[in-house]
Amino acid sequence: MYKLSEGELSFESWVAKYRPLKNHITKYPDTSADFDQFETYGDEWEFIKTQDPHNVWTYIDGDSSSLLVQGTAYVNRISYYVCEVPWTDGPDETVVISVDNECVCFDEEREDNDGEFGDSACTICGGSGYATEYVD
Ligand SMILES: [Zn+2]
């Protein structure tokens, strides 16, 4: 189990604290899983740029984790959120969505032609050697 450190929040506690707004622009309101998220292009991105950055969080896909960071970021961005409650200046907060852990089958001596370190028969990771853990 991933343990949140100082300055890290789970997605659930972040929602409770900052209250992300619904995306009123999306053309896909029925695909509710992404309904709070705003695209990084087009009308939705134009809307993000009009927001106070303190109300914006960026969903980032990093090397070994997926995170929400404060403000409008560009590198590795996937989408944006706009929240009712602004974040305040001071120690940064990061929302940890998921982390990639070495799978139980990980073996650094195994690296195959695909650059994977897992057992191809593994039902957890499918052979990649890494398993994504969602933080709650
Ligand atoms: Zn595995």
Short mmCIF file of N, CA and C and ligand atoms in Angstrom, two decimals:
data_model
loop_
_atom_site.label_atom_id
_atom_site.label_comp_id
_atom_site.label_asym_id
_atom_site.label_seq_id
_atom_site.Cartn_x
_atom_site.Cartn_y
_atom_site.Cartn_z
N MET A 1 0.83 -1.21 0.00
CA MET A 1 0.00 0.00 0.00
C MET A 1 0.87 1.25 0.00
N TYR A 2 0.52 2.16 -0.91
CA TYR A 2 1.24 3.42 -0.98
C TYR A 2 0.85 4.29 0.20
N LYS A 3 1.85 4.89 0.84
CA LYS A 3 1.59 5.79 1.97
C LYS A 3 1.81 7.23 1.53
N LEU A 4 0.79 8.04 1.72
CA LEU A 4 0.92 9.45 1.35
C LEU A 4 1.90 10.15 2.29
N SER A 5 2.77 10.98 1.72
CA SER A 5 3.68 11.75 2.57
C SER A 5 3.10 13.14 2.81
N GLU A 6 3.85 13.89 3.59
CA GLU A 6 3.51 15.29 3.87
C GLU A 6 3.27 16.03 2.54
N GLY A 7 2.16 16.74 2.46
CA GLY A 7 1.89 17.51 1.24
C GLY A 7 1.21 16.72 0.14
N GLU A 8 0.97 15.43 0.37
CA GLU A 8 0.26 14.62 -0.61
C GLU A 8 -1.16 14.33 -0.16
N LEU A 9 -2.07 14.38 -1.12
CA LEU A 9 -3.48 14.12 -0.83
C LEU A 9 -3.97 12.96 -1.69
N SER A 10 -4.96 12.26 -1.21
CA SER A 10 -5.63 11.28 -2.07
C SER A 10 -6.65 12.05 -2.91
N PHE A 11 -7.07 11.44 -4.01
CA PHE A 11 -8.04 12.09 -4.89
C PHE A 11 -9.32 12.41 -4.13
N GLU A 12 -9.74 11.45 -3.31
CA GLU A 12 -11.00 11.62 -2.57
C GLU A 12 -10.94 12.80 -1.60
N SER A 13 -9.83 12.93 -0.89
CA SER A 13 -9.75 14.05 0.07
C SER A 13 -9.58 15.38 -0.67
N TRP A 14 -8.92 15.31 -1.83
CA TRP A 14 -8.80 16.52 -2.66
C TRP A 14 -10.18 16.99 -3.14
N VAL A 15 -11.01 16.07 -3.59
CA VAL A 15 -12.36 16.42 -4.05
C VAL A 15 -13.13 17.10 -2.92
N ALA A 16 -13.02 16.53 -1.72
CA ALA A 16 -13.75 17.07 -0.58
C ALA A 16 -13.25 18.47 -0.21
N LYS A 17 -11.94 18.67 -0.35
CA LYS A 17 -11.34 19.95 0.07
C LYS A 17 -11.51 21.05 -0.98
N TYR A 18 -11.33 20.71 -2.25
CA TYR A 18 -11.29 21.75 -3.30
C TYR A 18 -12.52 21.79 -4.21
N ARG A 19 -13.31 20.71 -4.22
CA ARG A 19 -14.56 20.67 -4.97
C ARG A 19 -14.42 21.01 -6.47
N PRO A 20 -13.90 20.07 -7.25
CA PRO A 20 -13.79 20.28 -8.69
C PRO A 20 -15.16 20.54 -9.34
N LEU A 21 -15.17 21.48 -10.27
CA LEU A 21 -16.40 21.83 -10.98
C LEU A 21 -16.63 20.89 -12.15
N LYS A 22 -17.88 20.77 -12.53
CA LYS A 22 -18.22 20.00 -13.72
C LYS A 22 -17.73 20.73 -14.96
N ASN A 23 -17.35 19.97 -15.93
CA ASN A 23 -16.97 20.54 -17.22
C ASN A 23 -18.26 20.86 -17.98
N HIS A 24 -18.54 22.16 -18.13
CA HIS A 24 -19.77 22.59 -18.78
C HIS A 24 -19.60 22.72 -20.30
N ILE A 25 -18.36 22.51 -20.78
CA ILE A 25 -18.07 22.70 -22.20
C ILE A 25 -18.06 21.38 -22.96
N THR A 26 -17.73 20.30 -22.24
CA THR A 26 -17.49 19.02 -22.91
C THR A 26 -18.63 18.60 -23.83
N LYS A 27 -18.25 18.00 -24.91
CA LYS A 27 -19.24 17.47 -25.85
C LYS A 27 -19.64 16.05 -25.45
N TYR A 28 -19.00 15.55 -24.41
CA TYR A 28 -19.24 14.15 -24.02
C TYR A 28 -19.73 14.03 -22.58
N PRO A 29 -20.82 14.74 -22.25
CA PRO A 29 -21.27 14.73 -20.85
C PRO A 29 -21.69 13.35 -20.36
N ASP A 30 -21.96 12.44 -21.29
CA ASP A 30 -22.42 11.12 -20.87
C ASP A 30 -21.29 10.20 -20.43
N THR A 31 -20.08 10.51 -20.88
CA THR A 31 -18.94 9.71 -20.43
C THR A 31 -18.49 10.29 -19.11
N SER A 32 -19.25 10.00 -18.07
CA SER A 32 -19.12 10.75 -16.82
C SER A 32 -17.78 10.57 -16.12
N ALA A 33 -17.02 9.55 -16.47
CA ALA A 33 -15.74 9.35 -15.80
C ALA A 33 -14.82 10.56 -15.98
N ASP A 34 -14.90 11.18 -17.15
CA ASP A 34 -14.01 12.30 -17.43
C ASP A 34 -14.72 13.64 -17.37
N PHE A 35 -15.87 13.64 -16.82
CA PHE A 35 -16.74 14.80 -16.91
C PHE A 35 -16.21 16.03 -16.17
N ASP A 36 -15.39 15.83 -15.16
CA ASP A 36 -14.81 16.96 -14.42
C ASP A 36 -13.55 17.49 -15.10
N GLN A 37 -13.02 16.73 -16.03
CA GLN A 37 -11.73 17.11 -16.61
C GLN A 37 -11.91 17.97 -17.85
N PHE A 38 -10.95 18.87 -18.05
CA PHE A 38 -10.97 19.75 -19.21
C PHE A 38 -9.82 19.39 -20.13
N GLU A 39 -10.08 19.44 -21.43
CA GLU A 39 -9.07 19.11 -22.43
C GLU A 39 -7.96 20.16 -22.48
N THR A 40 -6.84 19.76 -23.06
CA THR A 40 -5.67 20.64 -23.15
C THR A 40 -5.64 21.41 -24.48
N TYR A 41 -6.76 21.42 -25.19
CA TYR A 41 -6.81 22.10 -26.48
C TYR A 41 -8.23 22.64 -26.70
N GLY A 42 -8.38 23.49 -27.70
CA GLY A 42 -9.70 23.94 -28.12
C GLY A 42 -10.40 24.82 -27.09
N ASP A 43 -11.72 24.79 -27.11
CA ASP A 43 -12.53 25.64 -26.24
C ASP A 43 -12.26 25.41 -24.77
N GLU A 44 -12.00 24.15 -24.42
CA GLU A 44 -11.80 23.83 -23.00
C GLU A 44 -10.49 24.44 -22.50
N TRP A 45 -9.46 24.36 -23.31
CA TRP A 45 -8.17 24.98 -22.97
C TRP A 45 -8.31 26.51 -22.93
N GLU A 46 -9.06 27.09 -23.86
CA GLU A 46 -9.29 28.54 -23.84
C GLU A 46 -9.95 28.94 -22.51
N PHE A 47 -10.87 28.11 -22.06
CA PHE A 47 -11.54 28.38 -20.78
C PHE A 47 -10.54 28.30 -19.62
N ILE A 48 -9.70 27.28 -19.64
CA ILE A 48 -8.70 27.12 -18.56
C ILE A 48 -7.83 28.37 -18.45
N LYS A 49 -7.45 28.92 -19.60
CA LYS A 49 -6.56 30.09 -19.59
C LYS A 49 -7.22 31.33 -19.00
N THR A 50 -8.56 31.35 -18.94
CA THR A 50 -9.24 32.51 -18.35
C THR A 50 -9.38 32.37 -16.83
N GLN A 51 -9.03 31.21 -16.30
CA GLN A 51 -9.21 30.95 -14.87
C GLN A 51 -8.02 31.43 -14.05
N ASP A 52 -8.28 31.84 -12.82
CA ASP A 52 -7.19 32.10 -11.88
C ASP A 52 -6.46 30.77 -11.69
N PRO A 53 -5.12 30.77 -11.90
CA PRO A 53 -4.37 29.51 -11.74
C PRO A 53 -4.56 28.84 -10.38
N HIS A 54 -4.94 29.63 -9.38
CA HIS A 54 -5.17 29.04 -8.05
C HIS A 54 -6.39 28.12 -8.02
N ASN A 55 -7.23 28.23 -9.02
CA ASN A 55 -8.40 27.33 -9.09
C ASN A 55 -8.15 26.15 -10.02
N VAL A 56 -6.96 26.13 -10.64
CA VAL A 56 -6.67 25.11 -11.64
C VAL A 56 -5.69 24.07 -11.09
N TRP A 57 -5.92 22.82 -11.45
CA TRP A 57 -4.98 21.73 -11.16
C TRP A 57 -4.72 21.01 -12.47
N THR A 58 -3.49 20.53 -12.64
CA THR A 58 -3.14 19.82 -13.87
C THR A 58 -2.92 18.34 -13.56
N TYR A 59 -3.55 17.51 -14.36
CA TYR A 59 -3.39 16.07 -14.25
C TYR A 59 -2.19 15.68 -15.10
N ILE A 60 -1.20 15.10 -14.47
CA ILE A 60 0.08 14.80 -15.11
C ILE A 60 0.37 13.31 -15.06
N ASP A 61 0.85 12.80 -16.18
CA ASP A 61 1.27 11.41 -16.22
C ASP A 61 2.80 11.38 -16.16
N GLY A 62 3.32 11.06 -14.99
CA GLY A 62 4.77 11.03 -14.81
C GLY A 62 5.34 9.66 -15.11
N ASP A 63 6.64 9.50 -14.89
CA ASP A 63 7.31 8.24 -15.19
C ASP A 63 6.76 7.08 -14.37
N SER A 64 6.53 7.34 -13.10
CA SER A 64 6.13 6.23 -12.25
C SER A 64 4.89 6.53 -11.43
N SER A 65 4.20 7.62 -11.79
CA SER A 65 2.98 7.96 -11.05
C SER A 65 2.13 8.91 -11.87
N SER A 66 0.85 8.98 -11.50
CA SER A 66 -0.06 9.97 -12.07
C SER A 66 -0.46 10.90 -10.94
N LEU A 67 -0.39 12.19 -11.21
CA LEU A 67 -0.54 13.19 -10.16
C LEU A 67 -1.43 14.34 -10.60
N LEU A 68 -1.98 15.06 -9.62
CA LEU A 68 -2.53 16.38 -9.89
C LEU A 68 -1.61 17.38 -9.21
N VAL A 69 -1.20 18.40 -9.96
CA VAL A 69 -0.36 19.44 -9.39
C VAL A 69 -1.08 20.78 -9.47
N GLN A 70 -0.69 21.69 -8.60
CA GLN A 70 -1.35 22.99 -8.52
C GLN A 70 -1.03 23.83 -9.75
N GLY A 71 -2.05 24.55 -10.23
CA GLY A 71 -1.85 25.51 -11.30
C GLY A 71 -1.89 24.89 -12.69
N THR A 72 -1.52 25.70 -13.65
CA THR A 72 -1.58 25.31 -15.06
C THR A 72 -0.21 24.86 -15.50
N ALA A 73 0.00 23.55 -15.59
CA ALA A 73 1.29 23.00 -16.00
C ALA A 73 1.18 22.48 -17.43
N TYR A 74 2.32 22.30 -18.07
CA TYR A 74 2.34 21.89 -19.48
C TYR A 74 2.96 20.52 -19.70
N VAL A 75 4.07 20.27 -18.98
CA VAL A 75 4.83 19.05 -19.25
C VAL A 75 4.03 17.82 -18.81
N ASN A 76 3.91 16.85 -19.70
CA ASN A 76 3.21 15.59 -19.41
C ASN A 76 1.75 15.76 -18.99
N ARG A 77 1.15 16.90 -19.40
CA ARG A 77 -0.24 17.14 -18.99
C ARG A 77 -1.18 16.20 -19.73
N ILE A 78 -2.23 15.80 -19.03
CA ILE A 78 -3.28 14.97 -19.64
C ILE A 78 -4.57 15.78 -19.73
N SER A 79 -4.85 16.51 -18.64
CA SER A 79 -6.09 17.29 -18.59
C SER A 79 -5.98 18.28 -17.43
N TYR A 80 -7.02 19.08 -17.30
CA TYR A 80 -7.08 20.06 -16.21
C TYR A 80 -8.36 19.90 -15.41
N TYR A 81 -8.29 20.36 -14.18
CA TYR A 81 -9.47 20.49 -13.34
C TYR A 81 -9.59 21.96 -12.93
N VAL A 82 -10.82 22.41 -12.75
CA VAL A 82 -11.08 23.73 -12.19
C VAL A 82 -11.87 23.51 -10.92
N CYS A 83 -11.40 24.10 -9.82
CA CYS A 83 -12.04 23.87 -8.53
C CYS A 83 -12.73 25.11 -8.00
N GLU A 84 -13.74 24.87 -7.23
CA GLU A 84 -14.48 25.94 -6.58
C GLU A 84 -13.61 26.63 -5.54
N VAL A 85 -12.83 25.86 -4.80
CA VAL A 85 -12.00 26.39 -3.72
C VAL A 85 -10.57 26.55 -4.23
N PRO A 86 -10.01 27.78 -4.18
CA PRO A 86 -8.65 27.96 -4.67
C PRO A 86 -7.61 27.37 -3.72
N TRP A 87 -6.50 26.89 -4.27
CA TRP A 87 -5.38 26.50 -3.41
C TRP A 87 -4.64 27.76 -2.99
N THR A 88 -3.94 27.69 -1.89
CA THR A 88 -3.28 28.88 -1.37
C THR A 88 -1.77 28.73 -1.50
N ASP A 89 -1.08 29.88 -1.59
CA ASP A 89 0.38 29.84 -1.69
C ASP A 89 0.93 29.31 -0.37
N GLY A 90 2.07 28.66 -0.46
CA GLY A 90 2.63 28.02 0.74
C GLY A 90 3.14 26.67 0.33
N PRO A 91 3.28 25.77 1.28
CA PRO A 91 3.79 24.44 0.92
C PRO A 91 2.90 23.81 -0.17
N ASP A 92 3.54 23.27 -1.21
CA ASP A 92 2.80 22.66 -2.31
C ASP A 92 2.01 21.45 -1.84
N GLU A 93 0.88 21.25 -2.48
CA GLU A 93 0.13 20.01 -2.31
C GLU A 93 0.10 19.28 -3.65
N THR A 94 0.19 17.98 -3.58
CA THR A 94 0.13 17.12 -4.76
C THR A 94 -0.90 16.04 -4.49
N VAL A 95 -1.70 15.75 -5.50
CA VAL A 95 -2.67 14.67 -5.37
C VAL A 95 -2.09 13.45 -6.08
N VAL A 96 -1.97 12.37 -5.35
CA VAL A 96 -1.42 11.14 -5.94
C VAL A 96 -2.59 10.27 -6.39
N ILE A 97 -2.71 10.12 -7.71
CA ILE A 97 -3.80 9.32 -8.27
C ILE A 97 -3.40 7.84 -8.29
N SER A 98 -2.22 7.59 -8.82
CA SER A 98 -1.75 6.21 -8.88
C SER A 98 -0.22 6.19 -8.92
N VAL A 99 0.34 5.08 -8.49
CA VAL A 99 1.79 4.89 -8.56
C VAL A 99 2.06 3.54 -9.22
N ASP A 100 3.17 3.49 -9.96
CA ASP A 100 3.56 2.23 -10.57
C ASP A 100 4.59 1.55 -9.68
N ASN A 101 4.26 0.37 -9.22
CA ASN A 101 5.16 -0.39 -8.35
C ASN A 101 5.74 -1.56 -9.13
N GLU A 102 6.88 -2.04 -8.67
CA GLU A 102 7.40 -3.28 -9.22
C GLU A 102 6.40 -4.38 -8.87
N CYS A 103 6.07 -5.17 -9.87
CA CYS A 103 5.14 -6.28 -9.64
C CYS A 103 5.84 -7.38 -8.84
N VAL A 104 5.06 -8.25 -8.25
CA VAL A 104 5.64 -9.40 -7.52
C VAL A 104 6.52 -10.24 -8.43
N CYS A 105 6.26 -10.19 -9.73
CA CYS A 105 7.02 -11.02 -10.68
C CYS A 105 8.24 -10.28 -11.23
N PHE A 106 8.45 -9.04 -10.81
CA PHE A 106 9.56 -8.24 -11.35
C PHE A 106 10.90 -8.94 -11.12
N ASP A 107 11.69 -8.99 -12.19
CA ASP A 107 13.03 -9.55 -12.08
C ASP A 107 13.94 -8.75 -12.98
N GLU A 108 14.89 -8.03 -12.38
CA GLU A 108 15.67 -7.11 -13.21
C GLU A 108 16.60 -7.83 -14.17
N GLU A 109 16.79 -9.13 -13.97
CA GLU A 109 17.65 -9.87 -14.89
C GLU A 109 16.88 -10.45 -16.06
N ARG A 110 15.56 -10.23 -16.05
CA ARG A 110 14.74 -10.88 -17.05
C ARG A 110 14.60 -10.07 -18.33
N GLU A 111 14.94 -8.80 -18.30
CA GLU A 111 14.55 -7.89 -19.39
C GLU A 111 14.52 -8.60 -20.75
N ASP A 112 13.32 -8.57 -21.34
CA ASP A 112 13.15 -9.25 -22.62
C ASP A 112 13.28 -8.26 -23.78
N ASN A 113 12.96 -8.69 -24.95
CA ASN A 113 13.13 -7.86 -26.14
C ASN A 113 12.27 -6.60 -26.12
N ASP A 114 11.17 -6.64 -25.37
CA ASP A 114 10.29 -5.48 -25.28
C ASP A 114 10.70 -4.53 -24.17
N GLY A 115 11.78 -4.86 -23.48
CA GLY A 115 12.19 -4.02 -22.35
C GLY A 115 11.31 -4.24 -21.15
N GLU A 116 10.67 -5.40 -21.06
CA GLU A 116 9.81 -5.69 -19.93
C GLU A 116 10.52 -6.64 -18.96
N PHE A 117 10.20 -6.47 -17.68
CA PHE A 117 10.90 -7.22 -16.64
C PHE A 117 10.02 -8.24 -15.94
N GLY A 118 8.79 -8.39 -16.43
CA GLY A 118 7.87 -9.28 -15.74
C GLY A 118 7.76 -10.64 -16.38
N ASP A 119 7.01 -11.48 -15.70
CA ASP A 119 6.70 -12.82 -16.20
C ASP A 119 5.52 -12.67 -17.16
N SER A 120 5.71 -13.06 -18.42
CA SER A 120 4.65 -12.82 -19.41
C SER A 120 3.35 -13.53 -19.07
N ALA A 121 3.40 -14.49 -18.16
CA ALA A 121 2.18 -15.20 -17.76
C ALA A 121 1.51 -14.52 -16.55
N CYS A 122 2.11 -13.45 -16.05
CA CYS A 122 1.58 -12.81 -14.83
C CYS A 122 0.24 -12.15 -15.12
N THR A 123 -0.75 -12.44 -14.28
CA THR A 123 -2.08 -11.87 -14.49
C THR A 123 -2.22 -10.49 -13.86
N ILE A 124 -1.24 -10.08 -13.06
CA ILE A 124 -1.31 -8.76 -12.43
C ILE A 124 -0.82 -7.69 -13.40
N CYS A 125 0.34 -7.93 -13.98
CA CYS A 125 0.96 -6.89 -14.81
C CYS A 125 1.01 -7.25 -16.28
N GLY A 126 0.64 -8.45 -16.65
CA GLY A 126 0.67 -8.85 -18.05
C GLY A 126 2.07 -8.96 -18.61
N GLY A 127 3.06 -8.97 -17.73
CA GLY A 127 4.43 -9.16 -18.18
C GLY A 127 5.29 -7.91 -18.17
N SER A 128 4.68 -6.76 -17.92
CA SER A 128 5.47 -5.52 -17.95
C SER A 128 6.44 -5.45 -16.77
N GLY A 129 6.08 -6.10 -15.67
CA GLY A 129 6.92 -6.05 -14.47
C GLY A 129 6.52 -4.92 -13.52
N TYR A 130 5.55 -4.10 -13.97
CA TYR A 130 5.09 -3.00 -13.11
C TYR A 130 3.57 -3.07 -12.97
N ALA A 131 3.09 -2.78 -11.80
CA ALA A 131 1.67 -2.81 -11.55
C ALA A 131 1.23 -1.44 -11.05
N THR A 132 0.14 -0.95 -11.60
CA THR A 132 -0.37 0.36 -11.20
C THR A 132 -1.25 0.22 -9.97
N GLU A 133 -0.92 0.99 -8.95
CA GLU A 133 -1.72 0.98 -7.73
C GLU A 133 -2.46 2.30 -7.63
N TYR A 134 -3.78 2.26 -7.54
CA TYR A 134 -4.57 3.47 -7.36
C TYR A 134 -4.63 3.82 -5.88
N VAL A 135 -4.36 5.06 -5.57
CA VAL A 135 -4.26 5.49 -4.18
C VAL A 135 -5.63 5.96 -3.72
N ASP A 136 -6.09 5.43 -2.59
CA ASP A 136 -7.39 5.92 -2.11
C ASP A 136 -7.35 6.34 -0.66
ZN ZN B 1 3.58 -9.27 -12.76
#
